[in-house]
mmCIF file of C-alpha atoms in Angstrom:
data_model
loop_
_atom_site.group_PDB
_atom_site.id
_atom_site.type_symbol
_atom_site.label_atom_id
_atom_site.label_comp_id
_atom_site.label_asym_id
_atom_site.label_seq_id
_atom_site.Cartn_x
_atom_site.Cartn_y
_atom_site.Cartn_z
ATOM 1 C CA MET A 965 1.254 -14.999 20.952
ATOM 2 C CA LYS A 966 0.903 -11.456 21.826
ATOM 3 C CA PHE A 967 3.146 -8.499 21.438
ATOM 4 C CA GLU A 968 2.772 -5.514 23.823
ATOM 5 C CA ILE A 969 4.717 -2.830 21.356
ATOM 6 C CA PRO A 970 5.728 1.195 21.760
ATOM 7 C CA PHE A 971 5.244 3.400 19.458
ATOM 8 C CA GLU A 972 8.429 4.778 17.324
ATOM 9 C CA GLU A 973 7.462 7.481 15.001
ATOM 10 C CA GLN A 974 10.465 6.313 12.350
ATOM 11 C CA ILE A 975 9.404 2.940 12.168
ATOM 12 C CA TYR A 976 5.644 3.937 11.155
ATOM 13 C CA LYS A 977 6.700 6.505 8.842
ATOM 14 C CA GLU A 978 8.836 3.524 7.424
ATOM 15 C CA GLN A 979 6.249 1.521 7.306
ATOM 16 C CA MET A 980 3.840 3.865 5.702
ATOM 17 C CA THR A 981 5.871 5.095 3.386
ATOM 18 C CA LEU A 982 6.352 1.326 2.232
ATOM 19 C CA ASN A 983 2.525 0.896 2.211
ATOM 20 C CA PHE A 984 1.708 3.793 0.271
ATOM 21 C CA ASN A 985 4.723 3.207 -2.405
ATOM 22 C CA THR A 986 3.686 -0.571 -2.472
ATOM 23 C CA THR A 987 -0.057 0.167 -3.239
ATOM 24 C CA TRP A 988 0.436 3.047 -6.024
ATOM 25 C CA SER A 989 3.509 1.564 -7.699
ATOM 26 C CA LYS A 990 1.818 -1.016 -10.516
ATOM 27 C CA ASN A 991 -0.208 1.821 -11.401
ATOM 28 C CA LEU A 992 2.561 4.289 -11.327
ATOM 29 C CA LYS A 993 4.446 2.113 -13.847
ATOM 30 C CA LYS A 994 1.481 2.191 -15.973
ATOM 31 C CA ASN A 995 0.799 5.950 -15.948
ATOM 32 C CA ASN A 996 4.572 6.170 -16.592
ATOM 33 C CA LYS A 997 4.087 4.169 -20.287
ATOM 34 C CA ARG A 998 1.104 7.066 -20.908
ATOM 35 C CA LEU A 999 4.101 9.573 -21.070
ATOM 36 C CA ILE A 1000 6.429 6.855 -22.828
ATOM 37 C CA TRP A 1001 3.596 6.693 -25.680
ATOM 38 C CA ALA A 1002 3.221 10.129 -25.562
ATOM 39 C CA ILE A 1003 5.916 11.713 -26.751
ATOM 40 C CA PRO A 1004 6.952 10.017 -29.816
ATOM 41 C CA PHE A 1005 3.429 10.290 -30.422
ATOM 42 C CA ILE A 1006 3.924 14.175 -30.582
ATOM 43 C CA LEU A 1007 7.356 14.037 -32.375
ATOM 44 C CA LEU A 1008 6.153 11.676 -35.216
ATOM 45 C CA GLY A 1009 3.238 13.626 -35.700
ATOM 46 C CA GLY A 1010 5.155 16.858 -35.683
ATOM 47 C CA LEU A 1011 7.474 15.138 -38.740
ATOM 48 C CA ILE A 1012 4.833 14.035 -40.698
ATOM 49 C CA ILE A 1013 2.894 17.657 -40.522
ATOM 50 C CA TYR A 1014 6.449 19.138 -41.768
ATOM 51 C CA GLY A 1015 6.343 16.477 -44.503
ATOM 52 C CA GLU A 1016 2.930 18.180 -45.337
ATOM 53 C CA ASN A 1017 0.851 15.419 -44.251
ATOM 54 C CA TYR A 1018 -2.128 16.455 -42.497
ATOM 55 C CA LEU A 1019 -1.964 12.821 -40.906
ATOM 56 C CA GLY A 1020 0.461 14.049 -38.312
ATOM 57 C CA PHE A 1021 -2.329 15.883 -36.988
ATOM 58 C CA LEU A 1022 -4.006 12.628 -35.498
ATOM 59 C CA PHE A 1023 -0.335 11.605 -33.952
ATOM 60 C CA ILE A 1024 -0.220 14.601 -32.161
ATOM 61 C CA ALA A 1025 -4.115 14.356 -31.050
ATOM 62 C CA ILE A 1026 -3.230 10.777 -29.894
ATOM 63 C CA GLY A 1027 0.152 11.810 -28.151
ATOM 64 C CA ILE A 1028 -1.529 14.929 -26.476
ATOM 65 C CA HIS A 1029 -4.284 12.539 -25.801
ATOM 66 C CA TYR A 1030 -1.712 10.216 -23.641
ATOM 67 C CA LEU A 1031 -0.153 13.526 -22.096
ATOM 68 C CA ILE A 1032 -3.392 14.494 -20.820
ATOM 69 C CA ASN A 1033 -3.922 11.474 -19.284
ATOM 70 C CA PHE A 1034 -0.493 10.982 -17.620
ATOM 71 C CA TYR A 1035 -0.813 14.389 -16.117
ATOM 72 C CA ASP A 1036 -4.840 13.920 -14.764
ATOM 73 C CA TYR A 1037 -3.103 10.815 -12.732
ATOM 74 C CA TYR A 1038 0.005 12.620 -11.617
ATOM 75 C CA SER A 1039 -2.342 15.396 -10.228
ATOM 76 C CA TYR A 1040 -4.380 12.767 -8.529
ATOM 77 C CA HIS A 1041 -1.629 10.557 -7.257
ATOM 78 C CA LYS A 1042 -0.104 13.848 -6.002
ATOM 79 C CA LYS A 1043 -3.578 15.021 -3.705
ATOM 80 C CA SER A 1044 -3.908 11.397 -2.728
ATOM 81 C CA LYS A 1045 -0.190 11.138 -1.018
ATOM 82 C CA ALA A 1046 -0.284 14.638 0.759
ATOM 83 C CA LYS A 1047 -3.369 13.877 2.090
ATOM 84 C CA PHE A 1048 -1.894 10.307 3.276
ATOM 85 C CA PHE A 1049 0.802 11.598 4.938
ATOM 86 C CA GLU A 1050 -1.149 14.628 6.349
ATOM 87 C CA LEU A 1051 -3.087 11.401 8.060
ATOM 88 C CA ILE A 1052 -0.030 10.350 9.129
ATOM 89 C CA GLU A 1053 1.362 13.072 10.571
ATOM 90 C CA MET A 1054 -1.901 13.467 12.788
ATOM 91 C CA GLU A 1055 -1.924 9.909 13.730
ATOM 92 C CA ILE A 1056 1.396 10.557 14.975
ATOM 93 C CA ILE A 1057 0.667 13.446 17.066
ATOM 94 C CA GLY A 1058 -2.061 11.321 18.349
ATOM 95 C CA GLN A 1059 0.183 8.041 19.235
ATOM 96 C CA LYS A 1060 2.618 10.821 21.005
ATOM 97 C CA ASN A 1061 -0.210 12.129 22.937
ATOM 98 C CA ALA A 1062 -1.764 8.892 23.967
ATOM 99 C CA ASN A 1063 1.813 7.386 25.348
ATOM 100 C CA GLU A 1064 0.425 3.978 24.874
ATOM 101 C CA ASN A 1065 2.015 0.592 23.442
ATOM 102 C CA CYS A 1066 -0.032 -1.427 20.728
ATOM 103 C CA ILE A 1067 -1.123 -4.406 21.428
ATOM 104 C CA TRP A 1068 -0.963 -7.461 18.784
ATOM 105 C CA GLU A 1069 -2.138 -10.656 19.188
ATOM 106 C CA PHE A 1070 -2.158 -13.870 17.472
ATOM 107 C CA ASN A 1071 -5.163 -16.384 18.409
ATOM 108 C CA GLU A 1072 -5.961 -19.656 16.945
ATOM 109 C CA ASP A 1073 -9.379 -18.233 16.053
ATOM 110 C CA HIS A 1074 -8.633 -14.637 15.702
ATOM 111 C CA PHE A 1075 -6.172 -11.614 15.186
ATOM 112 C CA ARG A 1076 -6.360 -8.695 17.931
ATOM 113 C CA TYR A 1077 -4.764 -5.152 17.758
ATOM 114 C CA LYS A 1078 -5.102 -2.635 20.079
ATOM 115 C CA ASP A 1079 -4.133 0.473 20.301
ATOM 116 C CA TYR A 1080 -4.975 4.415 21.777
ATOM 117 C CA LYS A 1081 -7.969 5.057 19.772
ATOM 118 C CA TYR A 1082 -9.479 1.686 18.756
ATOM 119 C CA GLU A 1083 -9.468 -2.129 19.807
ATOM 120 C CA ALA A 1084 -9.996 -4.731 16.874
ATOM 121 C CA LYS A 1085 -11.283 -8.798 17.331
ATOM 122 C CA ILE A 1086 -10.750 -9.793 13.328
ATOM 123 C CA LYS A 1087 -11.153 -13.520 12.470
ATOM 124 C CA TRP A 1088 -8.905 -15.030 10.279
ATOM 125 C CA GLU A 1089 -11.591 -15.097 7.583
ATOM 126 C CA ALA A 1090 -11.513 -11.693 7.456
ATOM 127 C CA PHE A 1091 -7.904 -11.779 5.807
ATOM 128 C CA LYS A 1092 -7.565 -11.949 2.133
ATOM 129 C CA SER A 1093 -3.747 -12.566 2.050
ATOM 130 C CA ASN A 1094 -0.325 -11.667 3.922
ATOM 131 C CA ARG A 1095 2.577 -10.303 2.094
ATOM 132 C CA ILE A 1096 6.444 -9.816 3.475
ATOM 133 C CA ILE A 1097 8.275 -6.889 2.133
ATOM 134 C CA ASP A 1098 11.306 -5.482 3.381
ATOM 135 C CA LYS A 1099 11.112 -7.384 6.876
ATOM 136 C CA ASN A 1100 7.535 -6.185 7.571
ATOM 137 C CA ILE A 1101 4.617 -8.269 7.149
ATOM 138 C CA PHE A 1102 1.488 -6.769 5.631
ATOM 139 C CA LEU A 1103 -1.867 -8.405 6.590
ATOM 140 C CA ASP A 1104 -4.179 -7.715 3.839
ATOM 141 C CA LEU A 1105 -7.865 -7.375 5.045
ATOM 142 C CA ASN A 1106 -10.177 -8.665 2.697
ATOM 143 C CA VAL A 1107 -11.998 -5.349 2.729
ATOM 144 C CA GLY A 1108 -11.284 -1.822 1.447
ATOM 145 C CA ASN A 1109 -8.651 -0.631 -0.489
ATOM 146 C CA ASN A 1110 -5.333 -2.184 0.602
ATOM 147 C CA SER A 1111 -6.590 -2.172 4.273
ATOM 148 C CA SER A 1112 -3.703 -3.853 5.929
ATOM 149 C CA TYR A 1113 -2.231 -4.168 9.751
ATOM 150 C CA VAL A 1114 1.701 -3.831 9.293
ATOM 151 C CA LEU A 1115 4.562 -5.501 11.584
ATOM 152 C CA GLY A 1116 7.911 -5.304 11.033
ATOM 153 C CA GLU A 1117 10.867 -7.416 12.329
ATOM 154 C CA ILE A 1118 12.315 -4.589 14.044
ATOM 155 C CA GLU A 1119 9.671 -4.188 16.573
ATOM 156 C CA ILE A 1120 9.522 -7.977 17.327
ATOM 157 C CA GLY A 1121 12.871 -9.278 16.681
ATOM 158 C CA THR A 1122 13.704 -11.877 14.299
ATOM 159 C CA GLU A 1123 13.225 -14.939 16.435
ATOM 160 C CA ASN A 1124 9.426 -13.707 16.944
ATOM 161 C CA PHE A 1125 8.983 -12.497 13.712
ATOM 162 C CA ILE A 1126 9.658 -15.622 12.353
ATOM 163 C CA LYS A 1127 6.918 -17.720 14.582
ATOM 164 C CA VAL A 1128 4.111 -14.732 13.558
ATOM 165 C CA THR A 1129 4.938 -14.943 9.683
ATOM 166 C CA GLU A 1130 4.736 -18.820 9.657
ATOM 167 C CA PHE A 1131 1.862 -19.023 12.193
ATOM 168 C CA VAL A 1132 0.084 -16.267 9.915
ATOM 169 C CA LYS A 1133 0.703 -18.262 6.677
ATOM 170 C CA ASN A 1134 -0.629 -21.389 8.386
ATOM 171 C CA LYS A 1135 -3.941 -19.554 9.438
ATOM 172 C CA ILE A 1136 -4.797 -17.375 5.869
ATOM 173 C CA GLY A 1137 -3.399 -20.516 3.840
ATOM 174 C CA GLN A 1138 -5.824 -22.856 5.842
ATOM 175 C CA LYS A 1139 -8.485 -20.153 5.162
ATOM 176 C CA THR A 1140 -7.612 -20.186 1.282
ATOM 177 C CA SER A 1141 -7.453 -23.904 1.338
ATOM 178 C CA ALA A 1142 -11.192 -24.266 2.919
ATOM 179 C CA GLN A 1143 -12.529 -21.772 0.350
ATOM 180 C CA GLN A 1144 -10.922 -23.732 -2.942
ATOM 181 C CA ARG A 1145 -12.612 -26.680 -1.311
ATOM 182 C CA VAL A 1146 -16.265 -25.337 -1.564
#
């Protein structure tokens, strides 16, 4: 199967936002728990100190520790998000200037992707998994931190999307089964 897909800025932004949010969601939930723990520890410590027991300082210290960790991670997330979306904007400008279609090709022995910057021919063994989120298929590579190719149903139509997802599930599923036998 081969698809030539014109660049659509809105679709690209939605896919990259979905990719970013999916990647960060688990750690953000953990980080929010730090805040949920920090507030009661600080309040409890304050109440204990008010009752003239200095053990409350320990609770306040633990609460402040959670609060500092929450803030550090929150700041890191904000910086990463700004940097990520700055790169997205640069990519949008490059795609618009090039005015070329992206090529997505699904063959028996490899996946091929081509855009204005580069061309990649990747064997199916290089993929660790695939996910379908909000009518987008993510082809997750076995390298890096959540390196994925994202293709949406809106780009290729419902019928072709079903064909692609079944094909990819079979290819990546075969790889997983072969690895489990070894």
